[in-house]
Amino acid sequence: MRLSDLRGRRVAVWGAGREGRAAVTAIAAHGPADLVAVDDSANFLSLPWEGPLAEAAPLVTGEEGFARLVAADVVVRSPGVPNTHPWLVELRGRGTVVTQGTALWMADHAERTVGVTGSKGKSTTSSLISHLLAAVDRPNVFGGNIGVPTLDLPEADRYVLELSSYQCSDLTDSPRVAVVTSLFPEHLDAHGGEREYYRDKLNLLAHGPETVVVNGTDPRLAAELGNRPAVRAGTPDTAHVATGPDGARWFHLGDQPLFPRAVLPLVGRHNEGNLCVALAVLDALGVDVVARRDTLAVAVAGFQGLAHRLTEIVDPSGLTFVDDTLATSPYAAMHAIDAYDDRPLTVIVGGTDRGLDYSPLAEHLAEREVTVIGIPDSGARIVEALAGLPKVRTELVDDLVDAVRLAREVTPAGGVVLLSPAAPSYGRFRNFEHRSEVFAQAVRDTAAG
């Protein structure tokens, strides 16, 4: 379904945030017979709905909102509306057409798009792809989940999008190059279960992409793909890391060395994998990666890591404090822990308790010497899952500030204090940015006294 298909139809846009606003503006320009915006969230008045938006579509809430959804020919939901929402279940049971702004946009732009999703690494990988394409004279527009909503993007010859599982779930067109960085259980409450989450995530690949590029070292992703044709980054026939001409670790494309691992400023093996995926995408798009390796090396060296993802905070004590607040699952925390496996490490965990299974984290730490500090709400359950591990010291504190204070006391000189919570931030914080702010302020305050 394209935006032009909405002409003359009754359309309800579900959600009044950034995505919903973009959808109303775009749909209004295509002449729907009726257009209404619906918001069932408690804070729908936090952003004013006025001016051109209100003129294009009235905003309704509560039971009236549900009635308008039911009366619509097409419902365009924002990504934040979960698949498990009872209204959505009812609408689909009635046979109502439900789509999203990203799906409407993709129907007109798929041939010009690289779309990137993954349980971990999609933000960094999509940013790298956009950055490296620009460096080799392939200008592009970057957006999606990480930035500007797709319906607000300007016209361009090439797009790179980061796509969440929610955005992928309603696609009926795949991008020209469909990219998956990793796969593990995440957002199960919104998708309805592990199988449903994988189905929605991998819907990115379900509608005829020209090329599929995946992280070939991810076992769960490999199992889900089976024998499907794909470029499997991290394996010897494409972009991977191996011993280079000087005996150090180098990035390669096939048997051709590109540049040393040391060029990449991001820590962690998972970020090596992200760059391998990005390089494989450039190769799939026809970039002569070997011939342009010097240019690419300069671009990689200048790549700025994204905020809240293994962001290091300078501290006068000699300790390294690391903000990885976007690590909202045990698997993401495991990647972060691996990035500092050569240094004394204290990890702060805990946040909104979604009932996740923390036994994989316990298995990962079974032979590691590490201190783990748990904070509410899920910190106690995480610490309980680690009980009995001989090399793991555990502590529980009342809040994030107390965790930082205790971490200063127990972390050896030259060590790392890692906020990698393995849980979301909502409940005790406004959002993940607020959790980062509290962490950084606590680092400053405890350094002072």
Coordinates of C-alpha atoms in Angstrom, one line a residue:
M1 CA 0.0 0.0 0.0
R2 CA 1.3 3.4 -1.0
L3 CA 0.4 6.8 0.3
S4 CA -1.4 7.5 -3.0
D5 CA -3.7 4.5 -2.2
L6 CA -5.2 6.4 0.7
R7 CA -6.9 9.0 -1.5
G8 CA -10.6 9.0 -0.9
R9 CA -10.4 6.5 2.0
R10 CA -11.2 6.9 5.7
V11 CA -7.9 6.8 7.5
A12 CA -7.1 6.8 11.2
V13 CA -3.6 7.6 12.4
W14 CA -2.9 5.9 15.7
G15 CA -0.4 7.8 17.8
A16 CA 0.3 11.5 18.3
G17 CA 4.1 11.4 18.7
R18 CA 6.8 12.0 16.2
E19 CA 5.7 9.2 13.8
G20 CA 2.0 10.0 14.1
R21 CA 2.6 13.7 13.3
A22 CA 4.7 12.8 10.3
A23 CA 1.9 10.4 9.1
V24 CA -0.9 12.9 9.4
T25 CA 1.1 15.5 7.4
A26 CA 2.0 13.1 4.7
I27 CA -1.5 11.5 4.4
A28 CA -3.3 14.8 4.4
A29 CA -1.5 15.8 1.2
H30 CA -3.0 12.7 -0.6
G31 CA -6.6 13.6 -0.1
P32 CA -8.2 11.0 2.2
A33 CA -12.0 11.2 2.5
D34 CA -11.6 11.4 6.3
L35 CA -8.5 11.7 8.5
V36 CA -8.4 11.4 12.3
A37 CA -5.6 11.0 14.8
V38 CA -6.1 8.7 17.8
D39 CA -4.1 8.5 20.9
D40 CA -4.8 6.2 23.8
S41 CA -1.7 7.0 25.9
A42 CA -2.0 8.8 29.2
N43 CA 0.2 11.7 28.2
F44 CA -1.3 12.5 24.8
L45 CA -1.5 16.2 25.8
S46 CA 2.3 16.4 26.5
L47 CA 2.8 17.8 23.0
P48 CA 0.4 20.4 21.6
W49 CA -1.9 19.2 18.8
E50 CA -2.7 22.4 17.1
G51 CA -2.3 24.5 14.0
P52 CA -1.9 22.6 10.7
L53 CA -2.0 19.2 12.5
A54 CA -5.4 19.9 14.1
E55 CA -6.7 21.3 10.8
A56 CA -5.7 18.2 9.0
A57 CA -6.9 15.7 11.6
P58 CA -8.8 16.1 14.9
L59 CA -7.2 14.3 17.8
V60 CA -9.5 12.0 19.7
T61 CA -8.9 9.7 22.7
G62 CA -10.5 7.1 24.9
E63 CA -13.5 5.1 23.6
E64 CA -14.2 7.6 20.9
G65 CA -10.7 6.9 19.6
F66 CA -11.4 3.2 19.5
A67 CA -14.7 3.9 17.6
R68 CA -12.9 6.0 15.0
L69 CA -10.3 3.2 14.5
V70 CA -13.0 0.7 14.0
A71 CA -14.8 3.0 11.5
A72 CA -11.6 3.6 9.4
D73 CA -10.8 1.8 6.1
V74 CA -7.1 1.9 7.0
V75 CA -5.4 2.4 10.3
V76 CA -1.8 3.7 10.2
R77 CA -0.3 2.9 13.6
S78 CA 2.8 4.3 15.1
P79 CA 5.6 1.9 15.9
G80 CA 5.0 2.3 19.6
V81 CA 1.6 0.6 19.4
P82 CA 2.4 -3.0 20.4
N83 CA 1.1 -6.0 18.5
T84 CA -0.4 -7.2 21.7
H85 CA -2.5 -4.1 22.2
P86 CA -6.1 -5.3 22.7
W87 CA -7.5 -2.7 20.3
L88 CA -5.0 -3.9 17.6
V89 CA -6.0 -7.5 18.2
E90 CA -9.7 -6.5 17.8
L91 CA -9.0 -4.5 14.6
R92 CA -7.2 -7.3 12.9
G93 CA -9.9 -9.7 14.0
R94 CA -12.4 -7.5 12.2
G95 CA -10.2 -7.5 9.0
T96 CA -9.2 -3.8 9.2
V97 CA -6.2 -2.9 7.1
V98 CA -3.4 -1.9 9.5
T99 CA -0.1 -0.5 8.3
Q100 CA 2.6 2.0 9.4
G101 CA 4.2 5.1 8.0
T102 CA 7.4 3.2 7.3
A103 CA 5.5 0.6 5.2
L104 CA 3.7 3.3 3.2
W105 CA 7.1 5.1 2.6
M106 CA 8.9 1.8 1.7
A107 CA 6.4 1.0 -1.0
D108 CA 7.6 4.0 -3.0
H109 CA 11.3 4.0 -2.0
A110 CA 12.4 0.3 -1.5
E111 CA 14.6 0.3 -4.6
R112 CA 16.7 3.1 -3.2
T113 CA 17.0 1.9 0.4
V114 CA 19.4 0.0 2.6
G115 CA 17.3 -1.2 5.6
V116 CA 19.1 -2.3 8.8
T117 CA 17.5 -4.2 11.7
G118 CA 18.8 -6.4 14.5
S119 CA 18.4 -7.1 18.2
K120 CA 21.7 -5.4 18.8
G121 CA 24.0 -3.3 16.6
K122 CA 21.4 -1.8 14.2
S123 CA 22.1 1.8 15.2
T124 CA 25.9 1.6 14.9
T125 CA 25.8 -0.5 11.7
S126 CA 23.3 1.7 9.9
S127 CA 25.3 4.8 11.0
L128 CA 28.5 3.2 9.7
I129 CA 26.9 2.3 6.4
S130 CA 25.7 5.8 5.9
H131 CA 29.0 7.3 7.0
L132 CA 31.1 5.1 4.7
L133 CA 28.9 5.5 1.7
A134 CA 29.3 9.3 2.0
A135 CA 33.1 8.8 2.3
V136 CA 33.2 7.0 -1.1
D137 CA 31.0 9.6 -2.9
R138 CA 27.7 7.8 -2.4
P139 CA 25.6 10.6 -0.8
N140 CA 22.6 9.3 1.1
V141 CA 19.9 10.3 3.5
F142 CA 19.9 8.6 7.0
G143 CA 16.8 8.1 9.1
G144 CA 14.2 5.7 10.5
N145 CA 14.2 4.6 14.1
I146 CA 17.4 6.5 15.0
G147 CA 16.5 9.8 13.5
V148 CA 13.9 11.4 11.2
P149 CA 10.7 9.5 10.6
T150 CA 10.6 8.0 7.1
L151 CA 7.6 10.1 6.1
D152 CA 9.6 13.3 6.9
L153 CA 12.6 12.3 4.8
P154 CA 13.5 14.4 1.8
E155 CA 13.6 13.0 -1.7
A156 CA 17.0 11.4 -2.4
D157 CA 18.7 8.9 -4.7
R158 CA 19.8 6.7 -1.7
Y159 CA 18.6 6.0 1.8
V160 CA 20.0 4.2 4.8
L161 CA 17.4 3.3 7.5
E162 CA 17.6 1.9 10.9
L163 CA 14.5 -0.1 11.5
S164 CA 13.1 -1.5 14.7
S165 CA 11.2 -4.7 15.0
Y166 CA 8.0 -2.7 15.3
Q167 CA 8.7 -0.9 12.0
C168 CA 9.6 -4.1 10.3
S169 CA 6.4 -6.0 11.3
D170 CA 4.0 -4.2 8.9
L171 CA 6.3 -4.0 5.9
T172 CA 4.9 -5.4 2.6
D173 CA 8.0 -4.3 0.6
S174 CA 11.6 -5.1 1.5
P175 CA 14.4 -2.6 0.9
R176 CA 16.8 -3.3 -1.9
V177 CA 19.5 -4.3 0.6
A178 CA 18.0 -5.9 3.8
V179 CA 20.5 -6.2 6.7
V180 CA 20.2 -8.0 10.0
T181 CA 22.9 -7.6 12.6
S182 CA 21.9 -10.0 15.3
L183 CA 18.9 -11.9 16.7
F184 CA 18.1 -12.7 20.3
P185 CA 14.9 -12.5 22.5
E186 CA 13.9 -8.9 23.0
H187 CA 10.6 -6.8 23.3
L188 CA 8.7 -10.1 23.9
D189 CA 5.9 -8.3 25.7
A190 CA 5.2 -6.1 22.7
H191 CA 5.4 -8.8 20.1
G192 CA 3.6 -11.6 22.0
G193 CA 6.5 -14.1 22.4
E194 CA 9.9 -15.1 21.1
R195 CA 8.7 -16.7 17.8
E196 CA 6.5 -13.6 17.1
Y197 CA 9.4 -11.3 17.7
Y198 CA 11.6 -13.2 15.3
R199 CA 8.8 -13.3 12.7
D200 CA 8.3 -9.5 12.9
K201 CA 12.0 -8.8 12.9
L202 CA 12.7 -11.0 9.8
N203 CA 9.7 -9.6 7.9
L204 CA 12.3 -7.1 6.6
L205 CA 13.5 -10.0 4.4
A206 CA 10.1 -11.4 3.4
H207 CA 9.3 -9.3 0.4
G208 CA 11.9 -9.8 -2.2
P209 CA 15.0 -7.8 -1.3
E210 CA 17.7 -7.8 -4.0
T211 CA 20.4 -8.6 -1.5
V212 CA 20.4 -9.9 2.1
V213 CA 23.4 -9.1 4.3
V214 CA 23.6 -10.6 7.8
N215 CA 26.1 -11.1 10.6
G216 CA 27.3 -14.6 9.7
T217 CA 28.7 -15.3 13.2
D218 CA 25.4 -15.0 15.0
P219 CA 24.2 -18.6 15.7
R220 CA 20.5 -17.8 16.3
L221 CA 20.3 -15.7 13.1
A222 CA 22.0 -18.5 11.2
A223 CA 19.4 -21.0 12.5
E224 CA 16.5 -18.7 11.6
L225 CA 17.9 -18.1 8.0
G226 CA 18.6 -21.8 7.3
N227 CA 19.8 -22.1 3.7
R228 CA 18.5 -18.8 2.5
P229 CA 20.9 -17.0 0.2
A230 CA 22.7 -14.2 2.0
V231 CA 26.0 -12.5 2.3
R232 CA 27.2 -13.7 5.7
A233 CA 29.6 -11.0 7.0
G234 CA 32.3 -12.2 9.4
T235 CA 33.0 -15.3 7.3
P236 CA 36.2 -15.7 5.1
D237 CA 34.5 -15.2 1.7
T238 CA 33.3 -11.7 2.6
A239 CA 34.2 -8.9 5.1
H240 CA 35.9 -10.4 8.2
V241 CA 38.7 -9.9 10.7
A242 CA 41.8 -12.1 10.5
T243 CA 45.6 -11.9 10.9
G244 CA 47.0 -9.2 8.6
P245 CA 50.4 -8.7 6.9
D246 CA 52.0 -7.3 10.1
G247 CA 50.7 -10.2 12.3
A248 CA 48.1 -8.0 13.9
R249 CA 44.3 -8.3 13.4
W250 CA 43.1 -6.7 10.2
F251 CA 39.8 -6.2 8.4
H252 CA 39.7 -8.2 5.2
L253 CA 37.4 -8.5 2.2
G254 CA 37.8 -12.1 1.1
D255 CA 41.6 -12.7 1.0
Q256 CA 42.4 -9.0 0.6
P257 CA 43.6 -7.1 3.7
L258 CA 41.9 -3.7 4.1
F259 CA 43.2 -2.0 7.2
P260 CA 44.2 -2.8 10.8
R261 CA 41.6 -3.5 13.5
A262 CA 43.2 -0.6 15.4
V263 CA 41.8 1.9 12.9
L264 CA 38.3 1.3 14.4
P265 CA 37.9 3.4 17.5
L266 CA 35.0 1.4 18.9
V267 CA 35.7 -1.2 21.5
G268 CA 34.4 -4.8 21.5
R269 CA 34.2 -7.7 19.1
H270 CA 30.6 -6.9 18.4
N271 CA 31.6 -3.6 16.9
E272 CA 34.1 -5.4 14.7
G273 CA 31.1 -7.4 13.5
N274 CA 29.1 -4.3 12.9
L275 CA 31.9 -2.9 10.7
C276 CA 32.2 -6.2 8.8
V277 CA 28.4 -6.0 8.0
A278 CA 28.8 -2.4 6.9
L279 CA 31.7 -3.3 4.6
A280 CA 29.8 -6.2 3.1
V281 CA 26.9 -3.9 2.4
L282 CA 29.2 -1.5 0.5
D283 CA 30.6 -4.4 -1.5
A284 CA 27.0 -5.6 -2.3
L285 CA 26.2 -2.0 -3.5
G286 CA 29.1 -2.2 -6.0
V287 CA 31.6 -0.1 -4.1
D288 CA 35.2 -1.3 -4.9
V289 CA 36.1 -1.8 -1.2
V290 CA 39.6 -3.0 -1.9
A291 CA 40.4 -0.1 -4.2
R292 CA 38.9 2.4 -1.8
R293 CA 40.4 0.9 1.4
D294 CA 42.6 3.9 2.2
T295 CA 39.6 6.2 2.0
L296 CA 37.5 3.8 4.0
A297 CA 40.2 3.5 6.7
V298 CA 40.2 7.3 7.2
A299 CA 36.4 7.3 7.4
V300 CA 36.4 4.4 9.9
A301 CA 39.0 6.2 12.1
G302 CA 36.9 9.3 12.2
F303 CA 33.6 7.5 13.0
Q304 CA 32.1 8.8 16.2
G305 CA 30.5 6.2 18.4
L306 CA 26.8 6.7 19.2
A307 CA 25.8 8.1 22.6
H308 CA 24.6 5.7 25.3
R309 CA 26.5 2.8 23.6
L310 CA 29.7 2.0 25.4
T311 CA 30.3 5.7 25.8
E312 CA 33.3 6.3 28.1
I313 CA 33.3 9.0 30.7
V314 CA 36.7 10.6 31.7
D315 CA 37.3 10.4 35.4
P316 CA 40.3 11.7 37.4
S317 CA 40.5 8.6 39.5
G318 CA 41.9 6.5 36.6
L319 CA 38.7 4.4 36.6
T320 CA 36.8 4.2 33.3
F321 CA 33.1 4.8 33.6
V322 CA 31.1 3.5 30.6
D323 CA 27.5 4.4 29.7
D324 CA 25.9 1.5 27.9
T325 CA 22.3 2.3 29.0
L326 CA 20.8 1.1 25.8
A327 CA 21.9 -2.5 26.7
T328 CA 18.3 -3.5 27.7
S329 CA 18.7 -7.2 27.5
P330 CA 21.1 -9.8 29.0
Y331 CA 22.6 -10.5 25.5
A332 CA 23.4 -6.8 25.0
A333 CA 25.0 -6.7 28.4
M334 CA 27.1 -9.8 27.5
H335 CA 28.5 -8.0 24.5
A336 CA 29.4 -5.0 26.6
I337 CA 31.1 -7.2 29.2
D338 CA 33.2 -8.9 26.5
A339 CA 34.4 -5.5 25.4
Y340 CA 36.3 -5.0 28.7
D341 CA 37.3 -8.6 29.4
D342 CA 40.9 -7.6 29.8
R343 CA 40.4 -5.2 32.7
P344 CA 39.0 -5.3 36.3
L345 CA 35.2 -4.9 35.8
T346 CA 32.2 -3.8 37.9
V347 CA 28.9 -4.0 36.1
I348 CA 25.7 -2.1 37.2
V349 CA 22.6 -4.0 36.2
G350 CA 18.8 -3.6 36.7
G351 CA 15.8 -1.7 35.5
T352 CA 12.3 -2.4 34.5
D353 CA 11.6 -6.1 35.1
R354 CA 10.0 -7.6 32.0
G355 CA 10.5 -11.1 33.3
L356 CA 13.4 -11.9 31.0
D357 CA 15.5 -15.0 31.5
Y358 CA 18.9 -14.1 33.0
S359 CA 20.4 -17.6 32.9
P360 CA 22.3 -16.8 29.7
L361 CA 24.0 -14.0 31.5
A362 CA 24.9 -16.3 34.4
E363 CA 26.3 -18.9 31.9
H364 CA 28.4 -16.1 30.3
L365 CA 29.9 -15.0 33.6
A366 CA 30.5 -18.6 34.9
E367 CA 34.3 -18.4 34.6
R368 CA 34.8 -14.6 34.9
E369 CA 35.9 -12.5 37.8
V370 CA 33.6 -9.6 38.0
T371 CA 31.6 -7.5 40.5
V372 CA 27.9 -7.1 39.7
I373 CA 25.8 -4.4 41.4
G374 CA 22.1 -4.7 41.2
I375 CA 19.6 -1.8 41.3
P376 CA 15.8 -1.9 41.3
D377 CA 13.6 -3.2 39.9
S378 CA 15.2 -6.3 38.2
G379 CA 18.6 -6.0 39.9
A380 CA 17.7 -8.4 42.7
R381 CA 16.5 -11.1 40.2
I382 CA 19.6 -10.7 38.1
V383 CA 21.8 -11.1 41.2
E384 CA 19.8 -14.1 42.3
A385 CA 20.5 -15.7 38.9
L386 CA 24.2 -15.2 39.5
A387 CA 24.2 -16.8 42.9
G388 CA 26.8 -19.5 43.3
L389 CA 29.1 -18.4 40.6
P390 CA 32.5 -18.6 42.3
K391 CA 34.2 -15.6 40.7
V392 CA 31.3 -13.2 40.7
R393 CA 30.8 -10.8 43.6
T394 CA 27.3 -9.4 43.9
E395 CA 25.8 -6.4 45.7
L396 CA 22.4 -4.8 45.9
V397 CA 21.8 -1.1 46.4
D398 CA 18.7 1.2 46.4
D399 CA 19.4 3.3 43.3
L400 CA 21.8 4.2 40.5
V401 CA 23.6 6.9 42.5
D402 CA 24.3 4.4 45.3
A403 CA 25.6 1.9 42.7
V404 CA 28.1 4.4 41.3
R405 CA 29.3 5.3 44.8
L406 CA 29.8 1.6 45.7
A407 CA 31.5 0.9 42.4
R408 CA 34.1 3.5 43.1
E409 CA 34.9 1.7 46.4
V410 CA 35.1 -1.8 45.0
T411 CA 36.6 -1.4 41.5
P412 CA 40.4 -1.9 41.5
A413 CA 42.6 0.9 40.1
G414 CA 42.6 1.0 36.3
G415 CA 39.3 -0.8 36.2
V416 CA 36.0 -0.2 34.5
V417 CA 32.6 0.6 35.9
L418 CA 30.1 -0.4 33.3
L419 CA 26.4 0.6 33.3
S420 CA 25.0 -2.1 31.1
P421 CA 21.7 -2.7 32.8
A422 CA 20.2 -5.6 30.9
A423 CA 16.8 -3.9 31.4
P424 CA 14.9 -0.9 30.1
S425 CA 14.9 2.5 31.8
Y426 CA 11.2 3.3 32.1
G427 CA 9.5 3.4 35.5
R428 CA 12.2 5.0 37.6
F429 CA 13.5 7.2 34.8
R430 CA 11.8 9.3 32.1
N431 CA 13.6 7.5 29.3
F432 CA 17.1 6.1 28.6
E433 CA 18.6 9.6 28.2
H434 CA 17.5 10.4 31.7
R435 CA 19.2 7.3 33.0
S436 CA 22.4 8.3 31.2
E437 CA 22.1 11.8 32.7
V438 CA 21.7 10.4 36.3
F439 CA 24.7 8.1 35.7
A440 CA 27.0 10.8 34.4
Q441 CA 26.0 13.2 37.2
A442 CA 26.6 10.5 39.8
V443 CA 30.1 9.9 38.3
R444 CA 30.8 13.7 38.6
D445 CA 29.4 14.0 42.1
T446 CA 31.2 11.0 43.6
A447 CA 34.4 12.1 42.0
A448 CA 34.1 15.4 43.9
G449 CA 33.6 13.9 47.2

